[in-house]
Short mmCIF file of N, CA and C in Angstrom, two decimals:
data_model
loop_
_atom_site.label_atom_id
_atom_site.label_comp_id
_atom_site.label_asym_id
_atom_site.label_seq_id
_atom_site.Cartn_x
_atom_site.Cartn_y
_atom_site.Cartn_z
N MET A 1 -73.71 -48.28 89.68
CA MET A 1 -73.06 -47.27 88.94
C MET A 1 -74.49 -47.48 87.37
N GLU A 2 -75.20 -45.86 87.27
CA GLU A 2 -75.74 -45.59 86.12
C GLU A 2 -74.90 -46.15 85.14
N ARG A 3 -75.73 -46.45 83.49
CA ARG A 3 -75.64 -45.61 82.85
C ARG A 3 -76.15 -45.07 82.29
N GLN A 4 -75.18 -44.17 81.68
CA GLN A 4 -75.85 -42.81 80.82
C GLN A 4 -76.06 -42.53 79.68
N GLU A 5 -76.84 -42.48 78.78
CA GLU A 5 -77.30 -42.46 77.65
C GLU A 5 -76.88 -41.21 76.58
N ASN A 6 -76.54 -41.57 75.78
CA ASN A 6 -75.85 -40.26 75.43
C ASN A 6 -77.26 -40.29 74.00
N LYS A 7 -78.38 -38.70 73.94
CA LYS A 7 -79.27 -38.74 73.85
C LYS A 7 -78.98 -37.96 72.25
N GLU A 8 -78.78 -37.37 72.48
CA GLU A 8 -78.14 -36.71 70.76
C GLU A 8 -77.56 -37.30 70.20
N GLY A 9 -76.32 -37.95 70.54
CA GLY A 9 -75.38 -37.94 69.78
C GLY A 9 -74.35 -37.77 68.62
N ILE A 10 -74.22 -38.09 67.67
CA ILE A 10 -73.62 -36.98 66.75
C ILE A 10 -74.24 -35.97 66.14
N ARG A 11 -75.60 -36.03 66.33
CA ARG A 11 -75.80 -35.11 65.56
C ARG A 11 -76.16 -34.04 66.42
N GLY A 12 -75.36 -34.11 67.83
CA GLY A 12 -75.40 -33.12 69.21
C GLY A 12 -74.91 -31.79 68.64
N TRP A 13 -73.22 -32.71 68.25
CA TRP A 13 -72.51 -32.15 67.79
C TRP A 13 -72.94 -30.80 67.36
N LEU A 14 -73.77 -30.75 66.01
CA LEU A 14 -73.81 -29.67 65.15
C LEU A 14 -75.44 -29.18 65.66
N ASN A 15 -76.02 -29.22 67.16
CA ASN A 15 -77.32 -28.00 67.01
C ASN A 15 -76.78 -26.69 67.94
N PRO A 16 -77.65 -26.41 66.58
CA PRO A 16 -76.89 -24.40 67.16
C PRO A 16 -77.75 -24.33 67.74
N GLY A 17 -79.11 -24.85 68.07
CA GLY A 17 -80.30 -23.70 69.16
C GLY A 17 -79.18 -24.59 70.90
N ARG A 18 -78.54 -25.53 70.97
CA ARG A 18 -77.54 -25.80 71.94
C ARG A 18 -76.34 -24.85 72.78
N TYR A 19 -75.80 -24.39 71.07
CA TYR A 19 -74.88 -24.28 71.63
C TYR A 19 -74.04 -22.87 70.85
N GLY A 20 -75.18 -22.32 69.60
CA GLY A 20 -75.45 -21.05 69.43
C GLY A 20 -74.00 -20.62 68.30
N ILE A 21 -73.77 -19.58 67.53
CA ILE A 21 -72.93 -19.16 66.44
C ILE A 21 -71.79 -19.42 67.30
N GLU A 22 -71.08 -19.65 68.61
CA GLU A 22 -69.78 -19.90 68.84
C GLU A 22 -69.61 -21.10 68.32
N ARG A 23 -70.10 -22.13 68.37
CA ARG A 23 -70.19 -23.70 67.70
C ARG A 23 -70.24 -23.29 66.26
N PHE A 24 -70.89 -22.68 65.07
CA PHE A 24 -71.13 -22.88 64.33
C PHE A 24 -69.60 -22.16 63.37
N ALA A 25 -68.88 -20.96 64.11
CA ALA A 25 -68.22 -21.12 64.16
C ALA A 25 -66.50 -21.74 64.58
N TYR A 26 -66.71 -22.05 64.96
CA TYR A 26 -65.86 -23.24 65.00
C TYR A 26 -66.00 -24.03 63.91
N TRP A 27 -67.03 -25.51 64.24
CA TRP A 27 -67.14 -26.29 62.47
C TRP A 27 -66.65 -25.49 61.59
N LEU A 28 -67.07 -23.76 61.71
CA LEU A 28 -66.76 -22.97 59.56
C LEU A 28 -65.60 -23.23 59.67
N MET A 29 -64.77 -23.10 60.82
CA MET A 29 -63.41 -22.90 61.14
C MET A 29 -62.86 -24.06 60.93
N ARG A 30 -62.65 -25.02 61.29
CA ARG A 30 -62.28 -26.99 60.85
C ARG A 30 -62.69 -26.71 59.12
N LEU A 31 -63.92 -26.50 58.72
CA LEU A 31 -63.90 -26.85 57.09
C LEU A 31 -63.41 -25.97 56.23
N THR A 32 -63.80 -25.07 57.24
CA THR A 32 -62.70 -24.10 55.62
C THR A 32 -61.74 -24.81 55.64
N GLY A 33 -60.22 -24.32 56.59
CA GLY A 33 -59.27 -25.10 57.11
C GLY A 33 -59.17 -26.58 55.77
N ILE A 34 -60.03 -27.18 55.90
CA ILE A 34 -59.64 -28.36 55.18
C ILE A 34 -59.99 -28.16 53.71
N GLY A 35 -61.11 -27.24 53.99
CA GLY A 35 -60.89 -26.50 52.08
C GLY A 35 -59.97 -26.22 51.49
N LEU A 36 -59.39 -25.30 52.34
CA LEU A 36 -58.45 -24.64 51.73
C LEU A 36 -57.46 -25.32 51.09
N LEU A 37 -56.53 -26.54 51.95
CA LEU A 37 -56.18 -27.22 52.05
C LEU A 37 -56.51 -28.24 50.64
N VAL A 38 -57.24 -28.72 50.77
CA VAL A 38 -57.81 -29.14 49.64
C VAL A 38 -57.61 -28.68 48.17
N TYR A 39 -58.28 -26.97 48.07
CA TYR A 39 -57.53 -26.11 47.40
C TYR A 39 -56.19 -25.91 47.24
N PHE A 40 -55.01 -26.05 48.00
CA PHE A 40 -53.95 -25.98 48.21
C PHE A 40 -53.90 -27.21 47.18
N ILE A 41 -53.98 -27.92 47.30
CA ILE A 41 -52.93 -29.08 46.68
C ILE A 41 -53.36 -29.34 45.27
N ALA A 42 -54.71 -29.08 45.11
CA ALA A 42 -55.38 -29.58 43.66
C ALA A 42 -54.82 -27.96 42.82
N HIS A 43 -54.72 -26.85 43.27
CA HIS A 43 -53.98 -25.60 42.43
C HIS A 43 -52.59 -26.01 42.65
N ILE A 44 -52.23 -26.28 43.45
CA ILE A 44 -50.47 -27.25 42.80
C ILE A 44 -50.21 -28.39 41.92
N TYR A 45 -51.43 -28.88 41.95
CA TYR A 45 -51.24 -29.97 40.26
C TYR A 45 -51.84 -28.78 39.50
N GLU A 46 -52.75 -28.37 39.73
CA GLU A 46 -53.17 -27.73 38.75
C GLU A 46 -52.10 -26.29 37.54
N THR A 47 -51.31 -26.37 38.77
CA THR A 47 -49.94 -24.93 38.05
C THR A 47 -49.01 -25.73 37.25
N SER A 48 -49.07 -27.22 38.11
CA SER A 48 -47.85 -28.39 37.39
C SER A 48 -47.84 -28.48 36.00
N THR A 49 -48.82 -28.88 35.26
CA THR A 49 -49.09 -29.02 34.21
C THR A 49 -48.55 -28.26 33.18
N ILE A 50 -48.41 -26.94 33.90
CA ILE A 50 -47.35 -26.43 32.87
C ILE A 50 -46.51 -26.87 32.46
N LEU A 51 -46.14 -27.89 33.19
CA LEU A 51 -44.78 -28.89 32.78
C LEU A 51 -44.78 -29.12 31.61
N SER A 52 -45.43 -29.80 31.39
CA SER A 52 -46.52 -31.27 31.07
C SER A 52 -46.04 -30.16 29.19
N GLY A 53 -46.00 -28.81 28.99
CA GLY A 53 -46.31 -28.59 27.77
C GLY A 53 -47.53 -27.06 27.77
N LYS A 54 -47.93 -27.42 26.57
CA LYS A 54 -48.51 -25.83 26.55
C LYS A 54 -49.87 -26.60 26.29
N ALA A 55 -50.12 -27.47 25.12
CA ALA A 55 -51.69 -28.51 25.28
C ALA A 55 -52.09 -28.60 26.71
N ALA A 56 -51.03 -29.40 27.87
CA ALA A 56 -51.72 -30.14 28.93
C ALA A 56 -52.18 -28.79 29.59
N TRP A 57 -51.37 -27.91 29.54
CA TRP A 57 -51.75 -26.54 30.19
C TRP A 57 -53.57 -26.58 29.89
N GLU A 58 -53.90 -25.93 28.44
CA GLU A 58 -54.83 -25.27 27.95
C GLU A 58 -55.54 -26.73 28.38
N LYS A 59 -55.71 -27.45 28.59
CA LYS A 59 -56.60 -28.38 28.75
C LYS A 59 -56.86 -28.38 29.80
N MET A 60 -56.04 -28.12 30.62
CA MET A 60 -56.08 -28.08 32.59
C MET A 60 -57.38 -26.50 32.60
N LEU A 61 -57.04 -25.38 31.69
CA LEU A 61 -57.90 -24.47 31.67
C LEU A 61 -59.68 -24.73 30.93
N GLU A 62 -59.36 -25.79 30.08
CA GLU A 62 -60.89 -26.55 29.80
C GLU A 62 -61.25 -26.67 30.77
N LEU A 63 -60.69 -27.35 31.77
CA LEU A 63 -61.56 -27.83 33.16
C LEU A 63 -62.48 -26.63 34.32
N THR A 64 -60.74 -25.76 33.72
CA THR A 64 -60.86 -25.24 35.84
C THR A 64 -61.56 -23.58 35.36
N GLN A 65 -61.52 -23.15 33.61
CA GLN A 65 -62.17 -22.04 33.22
C GLN A 65 -63.39 -22.33 32.44
N THR A 66 -64.42 -22.77 33.93
CA THR A 66 -65.81 -22.50 33.74
C THR A 66 -66.67 -22.17 34.60
N THR A 67 -68.08 -21.81 34.61
CA THR A 67 -68.75 -21.28 35.46
C THR A 67 -68.34 -21.91 36.60
N GLU A 68 -68.48 -23.39 37.02
CA GLU A 68 -68.35 -24.18 37.90
C GLU A 68 -66.90 -23.90 37.97
N GLY A 69 -65.80 -24.05 37.84
CA GLY A 69 -64.85 -23.31 38.14
C GLY A 69 -64.36 -22.38 38.89
N HIS A 70 -65.73 -21.06 38.24
CA HIS A 70 -65.34 -19.86 38.89
C HIS A 70 -66.39 -19.55 39.88
N VAL A 71 -68.13 -21.07 40.07
CA VAL A 71 -68.14 -20.86 41.88
C VAL A 71 -67.48 -21.61 42.25
N ILE A 72 -66.71 -22.32 42.17
CA ILE A 72 -65.47 -22.88 43.33
C ILE A 72 -64.55 -22.13 44.20
N LEU A 73 -64.55 -21.01 42.87
CA LEU A 73 -63.08 -20.15 42.96
C LEU A 73 -63.46 -18.89 44.25
N ALA A 74 -65.13 -19.03 43.71
CA ALA A 74 -65.54 -17.66 44.42
C ALA A 74 -65.85 -18.18 46.29
N ILE A 75 -66.21 -19.54 45.50
CA ILE A 75 -66.18 -20.22 47.30
C ILE A 75 -64.35 -20.40 48.50
N VAL A 76 -63.53 -20.39 47.23
CA VAL A 76 -62.02 -20.83 48.38
C VAL A 76 -61.95 -19.35 48.64
N ILE A 77 -62.69 -18.25 47.20
CA ILE A 77 -62.09 -17.25 47.95
C ILE A 77 -63.22 -16.42 49.65
N GLY A 78 -64.54 -16.84 49.27
CA GLY A 78 -64.90 -16.88 50.73
C GLY A 78 -64.83 -17.33 52.47
N MET A 79 -63.17 -18.59 51.99
CA MET A 79 -63.09 -19.60 52.26
C MET A 79 -61.90 -18.53 52.84
N CYS A 80 -61.05 -18.43 52.41
CA CYS A 80 -60.07 -17.76 53.04
C CYS A 80 -60.45 -16.62 53.96
N VAL A 81 -61.35 -15.84 53.69
CA VAL A 81 -61.63 -14.50 53.80
C VAL A 81 -62.25 -14.48 55.44
N PHE A 82 -63.37 -16.10 55.94
CA PHE A 82 -63.83 -16.52 56.53
C PHE A 82 -62.67 -16.52 57.89
N HIS A 83 -61.97 -17.90 56.92
CA HIS A 83 -60.91 -18.37 57.74
C HIS A 83 -59.83 -17.12 58.27
N THR A 84 -58.83 -16.53 57.87
CA THR A 84 -58.45 -15.11 58.08
C THR A 84 -59.31 -14.26 58.69
N ALA A 85 -60.43 -14.48 58.86
CA ALA A 85 -61.33 -12.99 59.74
C ALA A 85 -61.53 -13.54 61.16
N ASN A 86 -61.81 -14.90 61.56
CA ASN A 86 -61.84 -15.77 62.37
C ASN A 86 -60.87 -15.84 62.64
N GLY A 87 -59.56 -16.54 62.44
CA GLY A 87 -58.19 -17.07 62.91
C GLY A 87 -57.74 -15.17 63.77
N ILE A 88 -57.71 -14.63 63.38
CA ILE A 88 -56.90 -13.30 63.80
C ILE A 88 -58.51 -12.73 64.97
N ARG A 89 -59.44 -13.15 64.92
CA ARG A 89 -60.64 -12.69 65.98
C ARG A 89 -59.73 -13.80 67.15
N LEU A 90 -60.06 -14.95 67.17
CA LEU A 90 -58.88 -16.21 67.61
C LEU A 90 -57.91 -15.50 69.14
N MET A 91 -56.90 -14.90 67.70
CA MET A 91 -55.63 -14.83 68.09
C MET A 91 -55.84 -13.66 69.69
N LEU A 92 -56.90 -12.71 68.85
CA LEU A 92 -56.98 -11.77 69.26
C LEU A 92 -57.78 -12.07 70.56
N GLY A 93 -58.53 -12.68 71.43
CA GLY A 93 -59.26 -13.13 72.00
C GLY A 93 -58.20 -13.90 73.00
N GLN A 94 -57.28 -14.97 72.44
CA GLN A 94 -56.18 -15.34 73.54
C GLN A 94 -55.39 -13.89 73.82
N GLY A 95 -55.10 -13.16 73.19
CA GLY A 95 -54.12 -12.51 74.29
C GLY A 95 -54.44 -11.73 75.14
N GLY A 96 -56.64 -11.62 75.46
CA GLY A 96 -57.21 -10.52 75.93
C GLY A 96 -58.18 -9.95 75.34
N ILE A 97 -57.53 -9.21 74.71
CA ILE A 97 -58.22 -7.95 73.66
C ILE A 97 -60.05 -9.06 73.02
N GLY A 98 -60.92 -7.47 73.93
CA GLY A 98 -62.46 -8.21 73.51
C GLY A 98 -62.65 -9.23 74.87
N VAL A 99 -62.14 -9.56 75.31
CA VAL A 99 -62.70 -10.35 76.57
C VAL A 99 -63.22 -10.70 77.43
N GLY A 100 -62.77 -9.02 77.83
CA GLY A 100 -63.49 -8.70 78.89
C GLY A 100 -62.42 -8.87 80.13
N LYS A 101 -62.71 -8.36 81.28
CA LYS A 101 -61.81 -8.27 82.63
C LYS A 101 -61.90 -10.27 83.65
N PRO A 102 -61.18 -10.74 83.77
CA PRO A 102 -61.36 -12.24 84.65
C PRO A 102 -62.28 -11.69 85.82
N GLY A 103 -63.33 -12.75 85.81
CA GLY A 103 -63.97 -12.65 87.26
C GLY A 103 -64.01 -14.51 87.54
N ARG A 104 -64.61 -14.00 89.07
CA ARG A 104 -63.92 -15.06 90.33
C ARG A 104 -65.41 -16.55 88.81
N PRO A 105 -65.00 -17.63 89.17
CA PRO A 105 -66.08 -18.56 88.54
C PRO A 105 -67.30 -18.80 89.27
N ASP A 106 -68.19 -18.37 89.28
CA ASP A 106 -69.30 -18.70 90.62
C ASP A 106 -69.75 -19.88 89.53
N TYR A 107 -70.73 -20.42 90.10
CA TYR A 107 -71.74 -21.49 89.88
C TYR A 107 -72.66 -20.25 89.48
N PRO A 108 -73.67 -20.59 88.21
CA PRO A 108 -73.19 -21.04 87.09
C PRO A 108 -72.03 -20.13 86.40
N TYR A 109 -71.21 -20.78 85.93
CA TYR A 109 -70.14 -20.40 85.09
C TYR A 109 -70.66 -19.61 83.31
N THR A 110 -70.20 -18.51 83.12
CA THR A 110 -70.41 -18.61 82.03
C THR A 110 -69.33 -17.79 81.34
N PRO A 111 -69.03 -18.15 81.07
CA PRO A 111 -67.29 -17.71 80.49
C PRO A 111 -67.33 -16.39 79.54
N ARG A 112 -66.93 -15.17 79.62
CA ARG A 112 -66.85 -13.94 79.52
C ARG A 112 -65.66 -13.95 77.69
N SER A 113 -65.82 -15.03 77.71
CA SER A 113 -65.22 -14.65 76.55
C SER A 113 -65.80 -14.55 75.32
N ILE A 114 -67.43 -15.15 75.25
CA ILE A 114 -68.64 -15.63 74.82
C ILE A 114 -69.15 -14.65 74.96
N ASN A 115 -69.15 -13.14 74.77
CA ASN A 115 -69.40 -11.75 75.13
C ASN A 115 -70.83 -11.34 74.08
N MET A 116 -70.94 -10.73 73.77
CA MET A 116 -71.48 -9.79 72.36
C MET A 116 -70.26 -8.73 71.60
N LYS A 117 -69.43 -8.54 72.22
CA LYS A 117 -67.73 -8.37 71.06
C LYS A 117 -67.95 -9.61 70.26
N ASN A 118 -67.45 -10.08 71.23
CA ASN A 118 -67.01 -11.53 70.12
C ASN A 118 -68.19 -12.72 69.55
N LYS A 119 -69.50 -12.68 69.82
CA LYS A 119 -70.00 -12.82 68.73
C LYS A 119 -70.44 -11.59 67.16
N MET A 120 -70.08 -10.82 67.64
CA MET A 120 -70.29 -9.71 66.32
C MET A 120 -69.32 -9.84 65.69
N CYS A 121 -68.16 -10.52 66.18
CA CYS A 121 -67.39 -10.48 65.36
C CYS A 121 -67.08 -11.73 64.67
N ILE A 122 -67.20 -12.68 64.88
CA ILE A 122 -67.87 -13.68 63.63
C ILE A 122 -68.92 -13.67 63.36
N TYR A 123 -70.50 -12.27 63.14
CA TYR A 123 -70.92 -12.10 62.56
C TYR A 123 -70.43 -11.31 61.31
N ALA A 124 -69.34 -10.83 61.84
CA ALA A 124 -68.73 -9.82 60.58
C ALA A 124 -67.64 -10.94 60.29
N SER A 125 -67.04 -11.46 60.66
CA SER A 125 -66.61 -12.62 59.43
C SER A 125 -67.05 -13.28 58.68
N ILE A 126 -68.48 -13.91 58.51
CA ILE A 126 -69.21 -14.28 58.07
C ILE A 126 -70.18 -13.16 57.27
N GLY A 127 -69.91 -12.02 57.36
CA GLY A 127 -70.22 -11.15 56.39
C GLY A 127 -69.40 -10.85 55.60
N LEU A 128 -68.45 -10.31 55.91
CA LEU A 128 -67.45 -10.25 55.12
C LEU A 128 -66.74 -11.45 54.12
N ALA A 129 -66.58 -12.27 54.56
CA ALA A 129 -66.71 -13.25 53.53
C ALA A 129 -67.77 -13.33 52.23
N ALA A 130 -69.06 -12.95 53.02
CA ALA A 130 -70.02 -12.87 52.16
C ALA A 130 -70.05 -11.85 50.95
N LEU A 131 -69.64 -10.72 51.64
CA LEU A 131 -68.86 -9.58 50.62
C LEU A 131 -68.19 -9.97 49.71
N ALA A 132 -66.33 -10.82 49.62
CA ALA A 132 -65.50 -11.14 49.25
C ALA A 132 -67.06 -12.14 47.95
N MET A 133 -67.29 -13.12 48.09
CA MET A 133 -67.54 -14.28 47.29
C MET A 133 -67.85 -13.33 46.63
N MET A 134 -68.96 -12.67 47.04
CA MET A 134 -70.35 -11.78 45.89
C MET A 134 -68.85 -10.69 44.83
N TYR A 135 -67.89 -10.37 45.63
CA TYR A 135 -67.42 -9.83 44.33
C TYR A 135 -66.43 -10.19 43.73
N GLY A 136 -65.71 -11.79 44.42
CA GLY A 136 -65.28 -12.08 43.04
C GLY A 136 -66.30 -13.27 42.44
N LEU A 137 -67.47 -13.05 42.65
CA LEU A 137 -68.43 -13.58 41.38
C LEU A 137 -68.81 -12.51 39.53
N GLY A 138 -68.28 -10.85 41.10
CA GLY A 138 -68.68 -10.12 39.67
C GLY A 138 -67.44 -9.56 38.99
N VAL A 139 -65.96 -10.19 39.67
CA VAL A 139 -65.35 -10.09 39.00
C VAL A 139 -64.84 -10.52 37.45
N MET A 140 -65.47 -12.31 38.41
CA MET A 140 -64.94 -13.35 37.29
C MET A 140 -66.03 -14.00 36.21
N PHE A 141 -67.69 -12.82 36.46
CA PHE A 141 -68.73 -13.21 35.32
C PHE A 141 -68.62 -11.86 35.09
N GLY A 142 -68.33 -10.82 34.84
CA GLY A 142 -68.09 -9.62 34.58
C GLY A 142 -69.32 -8.30 34.57
N GLU A 143 -69.23 -8.60 35.56
CA GLU A 143 -71.36 -7.94 36.54
C GLU A 143 -71.39 -7.81 35.04
#
């Protein structure tokens, strides 16, 4: 039994040339999920400071109502929009909508779920997230 070498290693997971936009959407979905969880926990902590009185609340607002805080909030808006739009794409795909008709899996097998419609939905999810982030920045910084 020959030993096979792992030539790419962990860097191979993120190789966009090998996997394309589908792998990028996979990783972005996971990263946005973790980011939204972190934001959710931080938001609960921030909001709970009001229980310590008005002074503690205003001190917390001094930390969050800054340029950096607004940029972070715009990133959260983008994460939320991408995660939602891509999740809807995945749910529709699981239901067979937009995937195409099943075919015989002859070699070389190319999955029908990774068609141009599906790829365009990924690009649209990324575009919607970018537009939402720009809109959020415009609102927060007063255009």
